[in-house]
Coordinates of N, CA and C and ligand atoms in Angstrom, one line a residue:
X1 N 24.0 -43.9 -9.3 CA 24.3 -45.2 -9.9 C 25.3 -45.0 -11.1
X2 N 26.3 -45.9 -11.1 CA 27.3 -45.8 -12.2 C 26.7 -46.4 -13.5
X3 N 27.3 -46.0 -14.6 CA 26.8 -46.5 -15.9 C 27.9 -47.2 -16.7
X4 N 27.5 -48.2 -17.4 CA 28.5 -48.9 -18.3 C 27.9 -49.0 -19.7
X5 N 28.8 -48.8 -20.6 CA 28.5 -49.0 -22.0 C 29.1 -50.3 -22.4
X6 N 28.4 -51.2 -23.2 CA 29.0 -52.4 -23.6 C 28.5 -52.7 -25.0
X7 N 29.5 -53.2 -25.9 CA 29.1 -53.6 -27.2 C 29.2 -55.2 -27.2
X8 N 28.2 -55.8 -27.8 CA 28.2 -57.3 -27.8 C 27.7 -57.8 -29.1
X9 N 27.9 -59.1 -29.4 CA 27.4 -59.8 -30.5 C 28.2 -59.6 -31.8
X10 N 27.7 -60.0 -32.9 CA 28.4 -59.8 -34.2 C 27.7 -58.8 -35.0
X11 N 28.5 -58.1 -35.8 CA 27.9 -57.2 -36.8 C 27.9 -57.8 -38.1
X12 N 27.0 -57.3 -39.0 CA 26.9 -57.8 -40.4 C 27.1 -56.7 -41.4
X13 N 27.7 -57.1 -42.5 CA 27.8 -56.2 -43.6 C 27.2 -56.8 -44.8
X14 N 26.2 -56.3 -45.3 CA 25.4 -56.9 -46.4 C 26.1 -56.7 -47.7
X15 N 26.0 -57.8 -48.5 CA 26.5 -57.7 -49.9 C 25.4 -57.4 -50.9
X16 N 24.2 -58.0 -50.6 CA 23.0 -57.8 -51.3 C 21.9 -58.0 -50.3
X17 N 20.6 -58.0 -50.6 CA 19.5 -58.1 -49.6 C 19.6 -59.4 -48.8
X18 N 20.2 -60.4 -49.3 CA 20.2 -61.7 -48.6 C 21.5 -62.3 -48.2
X19 N 22.6 -61.7 -48.6 CA 23.9 -62.2 -48.3 C 24.7 -61.2 -47.5
X20 N 25.5 -61.7 -46.6 CA 26.3 -60.8 -45.7 C 27.6 -61.4 -45.3
X21 N 28.5 -60.5 -44.8 CA 29.8 -60.9 -44.2 C 29.6 -60.7 -42.6
X22 N 30.0 -61.8 -41.9 CA 29.9 -61.7 -40.4 C 30.8 -62.6 -39.8
X23 N 30.6 -63.0 -38.6 CA 31.5 -63.9 -37.9 C 30.7 -64.8 -36.9
X24 N 31.5 -65.6 -36.2 CA 30.9 -66.7 -35.3 C 30.4 -66.2 -33.9
X25 N 30.6 -64.9 -33.6 CA 30.3 -64.5 -32.2 C 28.9 -64.7 -31.9
X26 N 28.6 -65.2 -30.7 CA 27.2 -65.5 -30.3 C 26.7 -64.4 -29.3
X27 N 27.6 -63.7 -28.7 CA 27.1 -62.7 -27.7 C 27.1 -63.3 -26.3
X28 N 27.4 -64.6 -26.1 CA 27.4 -65.2 -24.8 C 28.2 -64.5 -23.8
X29 N 29.5 -64.2 -24.2 CA 30.4 -63.6 -23.2 C 29.9 -62.2 -22.9
X30 N 29.3 -61.5 -23.9 CA 28.7 -60.2 -23.6 C 27.6 -60.2 -22.6
X31 N 26.7 -61.2 -22.8 CA 25.5 -61.3 -21.9 C 26.1 -61.6 -20.4
X32 N 27.1 -62.5 -20.3 CA 27.6 -62.8 -19.0 C 28.2 -61.5 -18.4
X33 N 28.9 -60.7 -19.2 CA 29.4 -59.4 -18.7 C 28.3 -58.5 -18.2
X34 N 27.2 -58.5 -18.9 CA 26.1 -57.6 -18.5 C 25.5 -58.1 -17.1
X35 N 25.4 -59.5 -17.0 CA 25.0 -60.0 -15.7 C 25.9 -59.6 -14.6
X36 N 27.2 -59.7 -14.9 CA 28.2 -59.3 -13.8 C 28.1 -57.8 -13.5
X37 N 27.9 -57.0 -14.5 CA 27.7 -55.5 -14.2 C 26.5 -55.2 -13.4
X38 N 25.4 -55.9 -13.7 CA 24.1 -55.8 -13.0 C 24.4 -56.1 -11.5
X39 N 25.1 -57.2 -11.2 CA 25.4 -57.6 -9.8 C 26.2 -56.5 -9.1
X40 N 26.9 -55.7 -9.9 CA 27.7 -54.6 -9.3 C 26.9 -53.3 -9.3
X41 N 25.6 -53.4 -9.6 CA 24.6 -52.3 -9.6 C 24.9 -51.2 -10.6
X42 N 25.3 -51.6 -11.8 CA 25.5 -50.7 -12.9 C 24.3 -50.6 -13.7
X43 N 24.0 -49.4 -14.2 CA 23.0 -49.1 -15.3 C 23.8 -49.4 -16.6
X44 N 23.1 -50.0 -17.5 CA 23.9 -50.5 -18.7 C 23.2 -50.0 -20.0
X45 N 24.1 -49.5 -20.9 CA 23.7 -49.2 -22.3 C 24.4 -50.3 -23.1
X46 N 23.6 -51.1 -23.8 CA 24.1 -52.2 -24.6 C 23.9 -51.9 -26.1
X47 N 25.0 -51.8 -26.8 CA 25.0 -51.7 -28.2 C 25.2 -53.1 -28.8
X48 N 24.1 -53.7 -29.4 CA 24.3 -55.1 -29.8 C 24.1 -55.2 -31.3
X49 N 24.9 -56.2 -31.8 CA 24.8 -56.6 -33.1 C 23.8 -57.8 -33.1
X50 N 24.1 -58.8 -33.8 CA 23.3 -60.0 -33.9 C 23.7 -61.0 -32.7
X51 N 22.7 -61.6 -32.1 CA 22.9 -62.4 -30.9 C 22.3 -63.8 -31.2
X52 N 23.0 -64.8 -30.6 CA 22.5 -66.2 -30.7 C 22.0 -66.6 -29.3
X53 N 22.0 -65.7 -28.4 CA 21.5 -66.0 -27.1 C 20.4 -64.9 -26.7
X54 N 19.6 -65.3 -25.7 CA 18.5 -64.4 -25.3 C 19.1 -63.2 -24.5
X55 N 18.7 -62.0 -24.8 CA 19.2 -60.9 -23.9 C 18.5 -60.9 -22.5
X56 N 19.1 -60.3 -21.5 CA 18.4 -60.3 -20.2 C 17.5 -59.0 -20.2
X57 N 16.3 -59.2 -19.7 CA 15.4 -58.1 -19.6 C 15.5 -57.5 -18.2
X58 N 15.8 -56.2 -18.2 CA 15.9 -55.5 -16.9 C 15.7 -54.0 -17.2
X59 N 15.1 -53.3 -16.2 CA 14.9 -51.9 -16.4 C 16.2 -51.1 -16.4
X60 N 17.2 -51.8 -15.9 CA 18.5 -51.1 -15.8 C 19.3 -51.2 -17.1
X61 N 18.8 -51.9 -18.1 CA 19.5 -52.1 -19.3 C 18.8 -51.4 -20.5
X62 N 19.5 -50.6 -21.2 CA 18.9 -50.0 -22.5 C 19.6 -50.7 -23.6
X63 N 18.9 -51.4 -24.5 CA 19.4 -52.1 -25.6 C 19.3 -51.2 -26.9
X64 N 20.3 -51.1 -27.6 CA 20.3 -50.3 -28.9 C 20.8 -51.3 -30.0
X65 N 20.0 -51.6 -31.0 CA 20.4 -52.5 -32.0 C 21.3 -51.7 -33.0
X66 N 22.5 -52.2 -33.2 CA 23.5 -51.6 -34.1 C 23.9 -52.7 -35.0
X67 N 23.3 -52.9 -36.2 CA 23.6 -54.1 -37.0 C 24.9 -54.1 -37.7
X68 N 25.5 -52.9 -37.9 CA 26.8 -52.9 -38.6 C 27.8 -51.9 -37.8
X69 N 29.0 -51.9 -38.3 CA 30.1 -51.2 -37.6 C 29.7 -49.7 -37.6
X70 N 29.2 -49.1 -38.7 CA 29.0 -47.7 -38.7 C 27.9 -47.3 -37.7
X71 N 26.9 -48.0 -37.6 CA 25.8 -47.7 -36.6 C 26.3 -47.9 -35.2
X72 N 27.1 -48.9 -35.0 CA 27.7 -49.1 -33.6 C 28.6 -47.9 -33.2
X73 N 29.4 -47.5 -34.2 CA 30.3 -46.3 -33.8 C 29.4 -45.1 -33.5
X74 N 28.4 -44.8 -34.4 CA 27.6 -43.7 -34.2 C 27.0 -43.7 -32.8
X75 N 26.4 -44.8 -32.3 CA 25.8 -44.9 -31.0 C 26.8 -44.8 -29.9
X76 N 28.0 -45.4 -30.1 CA 29.1 -45.3 -29.1 C 29.5 -43.9 -28.9
X77 N 29.5 -43.1 -30.0 CA 29.9 -41.7 -29.9 C 28.9 -40.9 -29.1
X78 N 27.6 -41.3 -29.2 CA 26.5 -40.6 -28.4 C 26.5 -41.0 -27.0
X79 N 27.1 -42.2 -26.6 CA 27.0 -42.7 -25.3 C 28.4 -42.9 -24.6
X80 N 29.2 -41.9 -24.8 CA 30.6 -42.0 -24.3 C 30.7 -41.6 -22.8
X81 N 29.7 -40.9 -22.3 CA 29.8 -40.4 -20.9 C 29.4 -41.5 -19.9
X82 N 30.3 -42.4 -19.8 CA 30.0 -43.6 -18.9 C 31.2 -43.8 -18.0
X83 N 31.0 -44.6 -16.9 CA 32.1 -44.9 -16.0 C 33.0 -46.0 -16.6
X84 N 32.4 -46.9 -17.3 CA 33.2 -47.9 -17.9 C 32.6 -48.3 -19.2
X85 N 33.5 -48.6 -20.2 CA 33.0 -49.0 -21.5 C 33.8 -50.3 -21.9
X86 N 33.0 -51.3 -22.2 CA 33.6 -52.6 -22.6 C 33.2 -52.9 -24.0
X87 N 34.2 -53.1 -24.9 CA 34.0 -53.3 -26.3 C 34.2 -54.8 -26.6
X88 N 33.1 -55.6 -26.4 CA 33.2 -57.0 -26.6 C 32.6 -57.5 -27.9
X89 N 32.0 -56.6 -28.7 CA 31.4 -57.1 -30.0 C 32.5 -57.5 -30.9
X90 N 32.1 -58.5 -31.7 CA 33.0 -59.0 -32.8 C 32.5 -58.2 -34.1
X91 N 33.2 -57.1 -34.3 CA 32.8 -56.2 -35.4 C 33.4 -56.7 -36.7
X92 N 32.6 -56.8 -37.7 CA 33.1 -57.2 -39.0 C 34.1 -56.2 -39.5
X93 N 35.3 -56.7 -39.8 CA 36.4 -55.7 -40.2 C 36.2 -55.0 -41.5
X94 N 35.3 -55.6 -42.4 CA 35.2 -55.0 -43.7 C 33.7 -54.8 -44.1
X95 N 33.5 -53.8 -44.9 CA 32.2 -53.7 -45.6 C 32.4 -53.8 -47.1
X96 N 31.3 -54.1 -47.8 CA 31.5 -54.3 -49.2 C 31.3 -52.9 -49.9
X97 N 32.3 -52.6 -50.8 CA 32.3 -51.3 -51.4 C 31.0 -51.0 -52.2
X98 N 30.5 -52.0 -52.9 CA 29.3 -51.7 -53.7 C 28.2 -52.7 -53.3
X99 N 27.3 -52.2 -52.3 CA 26.2 -53.0 -51.9 C 25.2 -53.1 -53.1
X100 N 24.7 -54.3 -53.4 CA 23.7 -54.4 -54.5 C 22.3 -54.4 -54.0
X101 N 21.5 -53.5 -54.4 CA 20.1 -53.4 -53.9 C 19.3 -54.6 -54.3
X102 N 19.7 -55.2 -55.5 CA 19.0 -56.3 -56.0 C 19.9 -57.6 -55.7
X103 N 19.2 -58.7 -55.5 CA 19.9 -59.9 -55.2 C 20.9 -60.2 -56.4
X104 N 22.1 -60.5 -56.1 CA 23.1 -60.8 -57.1 C 22.8 -62.2 -57.7
X105 N 22.7 -62.3 -59.0 CA 22.4 -63.6 -59.6 C 23.6 -64.5 -59.5
X106 N 23.4 -65.8 -59.3 CA 24.5 -66.7 -59.2 C 25.1 -66.8 -60.6
X107 N 26.4 -66.8 -60.6 CA 27.1 -66.9 -61.9 C 28.5 -67.5 -61.5
X108 N 29.4 -67.6 -62.5 CA 30.7 -68.2 -62.2 C 31.5 -67.2 -61.4
X109 N 31.6 -67.4 -60.1 CA 32.5 -66.6 -59.3 C 32.0 -65.2 -59.1
X110 N 32.5 -64.5 -58.1 CA 32.1 -63.1 -57.8 C 33.3 -62.5 -57.1
X111 N 33.7 -61.3 -57.6 CA 34.8 -60.6 -56.9 C 34.2 -59.4 -56.1
X112 N 34.5 -59.4 -54.8 CA 34.0 -58.3 -53.9 C 35.1 -57.4 -53.6
X113 N 34.9 -56.1 -53.6 CA 35.9 -55.2 -53.1 C 35.5 -54.8 -51.6
X114 N 36.4 -55.1 -50.7 CA 36.1 -54.9 -49.3 C 36.9 -53.7 -48.8
X115 N 36.2 -52.8 -48.0 CA 36.8 -51.6 -47.4 C 36.8 -51.8 -45.9
X116 N 37.9 -51.3 -45.3 CA 38.0 -51.4 -43.8 C 36.9 -50.6 -43.1
X117 N 36.3 -51.2 -42.1 CA 35.3 -50.5 -41.3 C 36.0 -49.6 -40.3
X118 N 35.3 -48.6 -39.8 CA 36.0 -47.8 -38.7 C 36.2 -48.7 -37.5
X119 N 37.3 -48.4 -36.8 CA 37.6 -49.2 -35.6 C 36.9 -48.4 -34.4
X120 N 35.9 -49.0 -33.9 CA 35.0 -48.4 -32.8 C 35.9 -48.1 -31.5
X121 N 36.5 -49.2 -31.1 CA 37.3 -49.1 -29.8 C 38.4 -48.0 -30.0
X122 N 39.1 -48.1 -31.1 CA 40.2 -47.1 -31.2 C 39.7 -45.7 -31.4
X123 N 38.6 -45.6 -32.1 CA 38.0 -44.2 -32.3 C 37.6 -43.6 -31.0
X124 N 36.9 -44.4 -30.2 CA 36.4 -43.9 -28.9 C 37.6 -43.6 -27.9
X125 N 38.5 -44.5 -27.9 CA 39.6 -44.3 -26.9 C 40.6 -43.2 -27.3
X126 N 40.6 -42.9 -28.6 CA 41.5 -41.8 -29.1 C 40.9 -40.4 -29.0
X127 N 39.6 -40.4 -28.7 CA 38.9 -39.1 -28.6 C 39.1 -38.5 -27.2
X128 N 38.9 -37.2 -27.2 CA 39.0 -36.5 -25.9 C 37.8 -36.8 -25.0
X129 N 36.6 -37.0 -25.8 CA 35.4 -37.3 -25.1 C 35.3 -38.8 -24.9
X130 N 35.9 -39.4 -23.9 CA 35.9 -40.8 -23.8 C 35.5 -41.3 -22.4
X131 N 35.0 -42.6 -22.3 CA 34.6 -43.1 -21.0 C 35.8 -43.1 -20.0
X132 N 35.4 -43.2 -18.7 CA 36.5 -43.2 -17.7 C 37.4 -44.4 -17.8
X133 N 36.9 -45.5 -18.0 CA 37.7 -46.8 -18.1 C 37.2 -47.5 -19.4
X134 N 38.2 -47.8 -20.2 CA 37.9 -48.5 -21.5 C 38.6 -49.9 -21.6
X135 N 37.8 -50.9 -22.0 CA 38.2 -52.3 -22.1 C 38.0 -52.8 -23.5
X136 N 39.0 -53.3 -24.1 CA 38.8 -54.0 -25.4 C 39.1 -55.5 -25.2
X137 N 38.8 -56.2 -26.3 CA 39.0 -57.7 -26.3 C 40.0 -58.0 -27.5
X138 N 40.7 -59.1 -27.3 CA 41.6 -59.5 -28.4 C 41.5 -61.0 -28.5
X139 N 41.1 -61.5 -29.6 CA 41.1 -63.0 -29.8 C 42.3 -63.2 -30.7
X140 N 43.2 -64.0 -30.1 CA 44.5 -64.3 -30.8 C 44.8 -65.8 -30.9
X141 N 45.3 -66.2 -32.0 CA 45.6 -67.6 -32.2 C 47.1 -67.9 -32.1
X142 N 47.9 -66.9 -32.1 CA 49.4 -67.1 -32.0 C 50.0 -65.8 -31.3
X143 N 51.2 -66.0 -30.8 CA 51.9 -64.8 -30.1 C 50.9 -64.1 -29.3
X144 N 50.1 -64.8 -28.5 CA 49.0 -64.2 -27.7 C 49.3 -62.9 -27.0
X145 N 50.3 -63.0 -26.1 CA 50.5 -61.8 -25.3 C 51.1 -60.7 -26.0
X146 N 52.0 -60.9 -26.9 CA 52.6 -59.9 -27.7 C 51.6 -59.2 -28.6
X147 N 50.7 -60.0 -29.2 CA 49.7 -59.4 -30.0 C 48.7 -58.6 -29.2
X148 N 48.4 -59.1 -28.0 CA 47.4 -58.4 -27.1 C 48.1 -57.0 -26.7
X149 N 49.4 -57.0 -26.4 CA 50.1 -55.8 -26.0 C 50.0 -54.8 -27.1
X150 N 50.3 -55.3 -28.3 CA 50.3 -54.4 -29.5 C 48.9 -53.8 -29.7
X151 N 47.9 -54.6 -29.5 CA 46.5 -54.2 -29.6 C 46.1 -53.1 -28.6
X152 N 46.6 -53.3 -27.4 CA 46.3 -52.4 -26.3 C 46.9 -51.0 -26.6
X153 N 48.2 -51.0 -27.1 CA 48.9 -49.8 -27.4 C 48.2 -49.1 -28.6
X154 N 47.9 -49.9 -29.6 CA 47.3 -49.3 -30.9 C 45.9 -48.7 -30.6
X155 N 45.1 -49.4 -29.8 CA 43.7 -49.0 -29.6 C 43.6 -48.0 -28.5
X156 N 44.7 -47.8 -27.7 CA 44.7 -46.8 -26.6 C 43.6 -47.0 -25.5
X157 N 43.3 -48.3 -25.3 CA 42.4 -48.6 -24.2 C 43.1 -48.9 -22.9
X158 N 42.4 -48.9 -21.8 CA 43.0 -49.1 -20.5 C 43.3 -50.6 -20.2
X159 N 42.5 -51.5 -20.7 CA 42.7 -52.9 -20.6 C 42.4 -53.6 -21.9
X160 N 43.1 -54.8 -22.0 CA 42.7 -55.7 -23.1 C 42.4 -57.1 -22.5
X161 N 41.3 -57.6 -22.8 CA 41.0 -59.0 -22.4 C 41.5 -59.9 -23.5
X162 N 42.4 -60.8 -23.2 CA 43.0 -61.7 -24.2 C 42.2 -63.0 -24.2
X163 N 41.8 -63.4 -25.3 CA 41.2 -64.7 -25.5 C 42.0 -65.5 -26.4
X164 N 42.3 -66.8 -26.1 CA 43.0 -67.6 -27.0 C 42.5 -69.0 -27.0
X165 N 42.4 -69.7 -28.1 CA 41.8 -71.1 -28.1 C 42.7 -72.1 -27.4
X166 N 42.1 -73.1 -26.8 CA 42.8 -74.2 -26.3 C 42.9 -75.2 -27.4
X167 N 43.8 -76.2 -27.3 CA 44.1 -77.1 -28.4 C 43.0 -77.3 -29.5
X168 N 42.0 -78.1 -29.1 CA 41.0 -78.3 -30.2 C 39.7 -77.6 -29.9
X169 N 39.8 -76.6 -29.0 CA 38.6 -75.9 -28.5 C 38.4 -74.6 -29.3
X170 N 37.1 -74.4 -29.6 CA 36.8 -73.2 -30.3 C 35.9 -72.3 -29.3
X171 N 36.4 -71.2 -28.9 CA 35.7 -70.5 -27.8 C 34.5 -69.7 -28.3
X172 N 34.4 -69.5 -29.6 CA 33.2 -68.8 -30.1 C 32.0 -69.7 -30.0
X173 N 30.8 -69.1 -29.6 CA 29.6 -69.9 -29.5 C 29.7 -71.1 -28.6
X174 N 30.5 -70.9 -27.5 CA 30.7 -72.0 -26.6 C 30.5 -71.5 -25.2
X175 N 30.3 -72.4 -24.2 CA 30.0 -71.9 -22.9 C 31.2 -71.5 -22.1
X176 N 32.4 -71.9 -22.6 CA 33.7 -71.7 -21.9 C 34.5 -70.7 -22.6
X177 N 35.4 -70.0 -21.9 CA 36.3 -69.1 -22.5 C 37.7 -69.4 -21.9
X178 N 38.7 -68.8 -22.5 CA 40.0 -69.0 -22.1 C 40.9 -67.7 -22.3
X179 N 41.6 -67.3 -21.3 CA 42.4 -66.1 -21.5 C 42.7 -65.4 -20.2
X180 N 42.9 -64.1 -20.3 CA 43.2 -63.3 -19.1 C 43.1 -61.8 -19.5
X181 N 43.6 -61.0 -18.6 CA 43.5 -59.5 -18.8 C 44.8 -58.8 -18.6
X182 N 45.0 -57.8 -19.5 CA 46.3 -57.1 -19.6 C 46.0 -55.6 -19.3
X183 N 46.9 -55.0 -18.6 CA 46.7 -53.5 -18.4 C 47.8 -52.7 -19.0
X184 N 47.7 -51.4 -18.9 CA 48.6 -50.5 -19.7 C 50.0 -50.6 -19.1
X185 N 50.2 -51.0 -17.9 CA 51.5 -51.1 -17.3 C 52.2 -52.4 -17.7
X186 N 51.5 -53.2 -18.4 CA 52.1 -54.5 -18.9 C 51.8 -55.7 -17.9
X187 N 51.0 -55.4 -16.9 CA 50.6 -56.5 -16.0 C 49.6 -57.4 -16.6
X188 N 49.8 -58.7 -16.5 CA 48.9 -59.7 -17.1 C 48.4 -60.6 -16.0
X189 N 47.0 -60.7 -16.0 CA 46.4 -61.6 -15.0 C 45.7 -62.7 -15.7
X190 N 46.2 -63.9 -15.6 CA 45.7 -65.1 -16.3 C 44.4 -65.6 -15.6
X191 N 43.3 -65.7 -16.3 CA 42.1 -66.3 -15.7 C 42.0 -67.8 -16.0
X192 N 42.4 -68.2 -17.2 CA 42.4 -69.6 -17.6 C 41.1 -70.0 -18.3
X193 N 40.9 -71.3 -18.3 CA 39.8 -71.9 -19.0 C 38.6 -72.1 -18.0
X194 N 37.7 -71.2 -18.1 CA 36.5 -71.2 -17.1 C 35.2 -70.9 -17.9
X195 N 34.1 -71.0 -17.3 CA 32.8 -70.7 -17.9 C 32.8 -69.2 -18.2
X196 N 32.0 -68.9 -19.2 CA 31.9 -67.4 -19.6 C 31.4 -66.6 -18.4
X197 N 30.6 -67.2 -17.5 CA 30.1 -66.5 -16.4 C 31.2 -66.2 -15.4
X198 N 32.0 -67.2 -15.1 CA 33.1 -67.0 -14.2 C 34.1 -66.0 -14.8
X199 N 34.4 -66.2 -16.1 CA 35.3 -65.3 -16.8 C 34.9 -63.8 -16.7
X200 N 33.6 -63.6 -16.9 CA 33.0 -62.2 -16.9 C 33.2 -61.6 -15.5
X201 N 32.8 -62.4 -14.5 CA 32.9 -61.9 -13.1 C 34.4 -61.6 -12.7
X202 N 35.3 -62.4 -13.2 CA 36.7 -62.1 -12.8 C 37.2 -60.9 -13.5
X203 N 36.8 -60.7 -14.7 CA 37.2 -59.5 -15.5 C 36.7 -58.2 -14.8
X204 N 35.4 -58.3 -14.4 CA 34.8 -57.1 -13.8 C 35.5 -56.8 -12.5
X205 N 35.7 -57.8 -11.7 CA 36.3 -57.7 -10.3 C 37.7 -57.1 -10.5
X206 N 38.4 -57.6 -11.4 CA 39.8 -57.1 -11.7 C 39.8 -55.6 -12.1
X207 N 39.0 -55.3 -13.0 CA 38.9 -53.9 -13.5 C 38.5 -52.9 -12.4
X208 N 37.5 -53.3 -11.7 CA 36.9 -52.4 -10.6 C 37.9 -52.3 -9.4
X209 N 38.6 -53.4 -9.1 CA 39.6 -53.3 -8.0 C 40.7 -52.3 -8.4
X210 N 41.1 -52.3 -9.6 CA 42.3 -51.4 -10.0 C 41.8 -50.0 -10.2
Ligands
LIG1 N1 36.9 -53.5 -32.6 C1 36.1 -52.4 -32.8 N2 35.9 -52.0 -34.1 C2 36.4 -52.7 -35.1 C3 37.1 -53.9 -34.9 C4 37.4 -54.3 -33.6 O1 35.6 -51.8 -31.9 N3 36.1 -52.3 -36.4 C5 37.2 -53.9 -31.2 C6 36.6 -55.2 -30.7 O2 35.3 -55.0 -30.1 C7 37.6 -55.7 -29.7 C8 38.9 -55.1 -30.2 O3 38.6 -54.0 -31.1 O4 37.4 -55.1 -28.4 C9 39.8 -56.1 -30.9 O5 39.1 -56.7 -32.0 P1 39.8 -57.7 -32.9 O6 38.9 -58.2 -34.0 O7 40.6 -58.7 -32.1 O8 40.9 -56.8 -33.5 P2 41.2 -56.1 -34.9 O9 41.6 -54.7 -34.7 O10 40.2 -56.4 -35.9 O11 42.6 -56.9 -35.2 P3 42.9 -58.3 -36.0 O12 41.6 -58.8 -36.4 O13 43.8 -57.8 -37.1 O14 43.6 -59.1 -34.9

C-alpha cells in the first residue's frame, strides 16, 4: 500500500498563554484531500495544526498534532519516506521573538518582534531525503500564475496548487475553492470554481496520472 504525508489546518504561534498569531484556514480542503487519497487506497500520515472541521476516523490515517511550524517541520522530517507529500497547511509565517510565560497586561499599545518561521515545504523539498512526489499550495491575490511559478521554483516542489479568490468570494473556511495546478514544466491545468471535494479529487487524479 502506498503512503501519503499531508499537512493540514492552521498553525499558531503564541504571544503569551492566551494570545496567538494564526490565520483563517479551516482544514476543509485538507480533509477533502485525505478523503480523495483514501479512495485511491493510500495510507495517510496527517500532520495537522488547528482544524475547524471534524477529522475523518480511519485505521488508515495516523494523525499527529503539530500546533506550530517548528513541530510540523520536525514531524515532516521524520516522515519523509512516502510516495506523495501534500503541504496544504496554512503555516503561520512568523513566531514571536519573546514569548511571555505570563499573560501580558493590557496597556497602551504593544510592539512585537516577529521572526520568520522555517519553511516546511522548502526545507523538505530541498533535502536529499525527500518524498517521491511533493505538492505545495499557493494562495495568491494578484499575478496569480507568475507568483505560483516563482513559488514552485523557490520551494523546489513538483507541483503547486494555485488558489485565488473570485471577486467577492473568500475561499478560506468556505465549501468552495478556486484555482488549478502547475507543474515543473510550466504546464497549468485550470480546475476552476468547484467544491473542495471536487477540487481535491481533480488534484489527486492529475498528480497520479502524471
Ligand atoms: N509553507 C510551509 N512552511 C511555511 C510557509 C508555507 O510549508 N513556513 C507551505 C504551505 O503549506 C504551502 C506553501 O508553502 O504549501 C506556500 O504557502 P504560502 O503561505 O502561500 O507561501 P509563503 O512562502 O508564505 O509566501 P507568501 O505568503 O509570501 O506568498
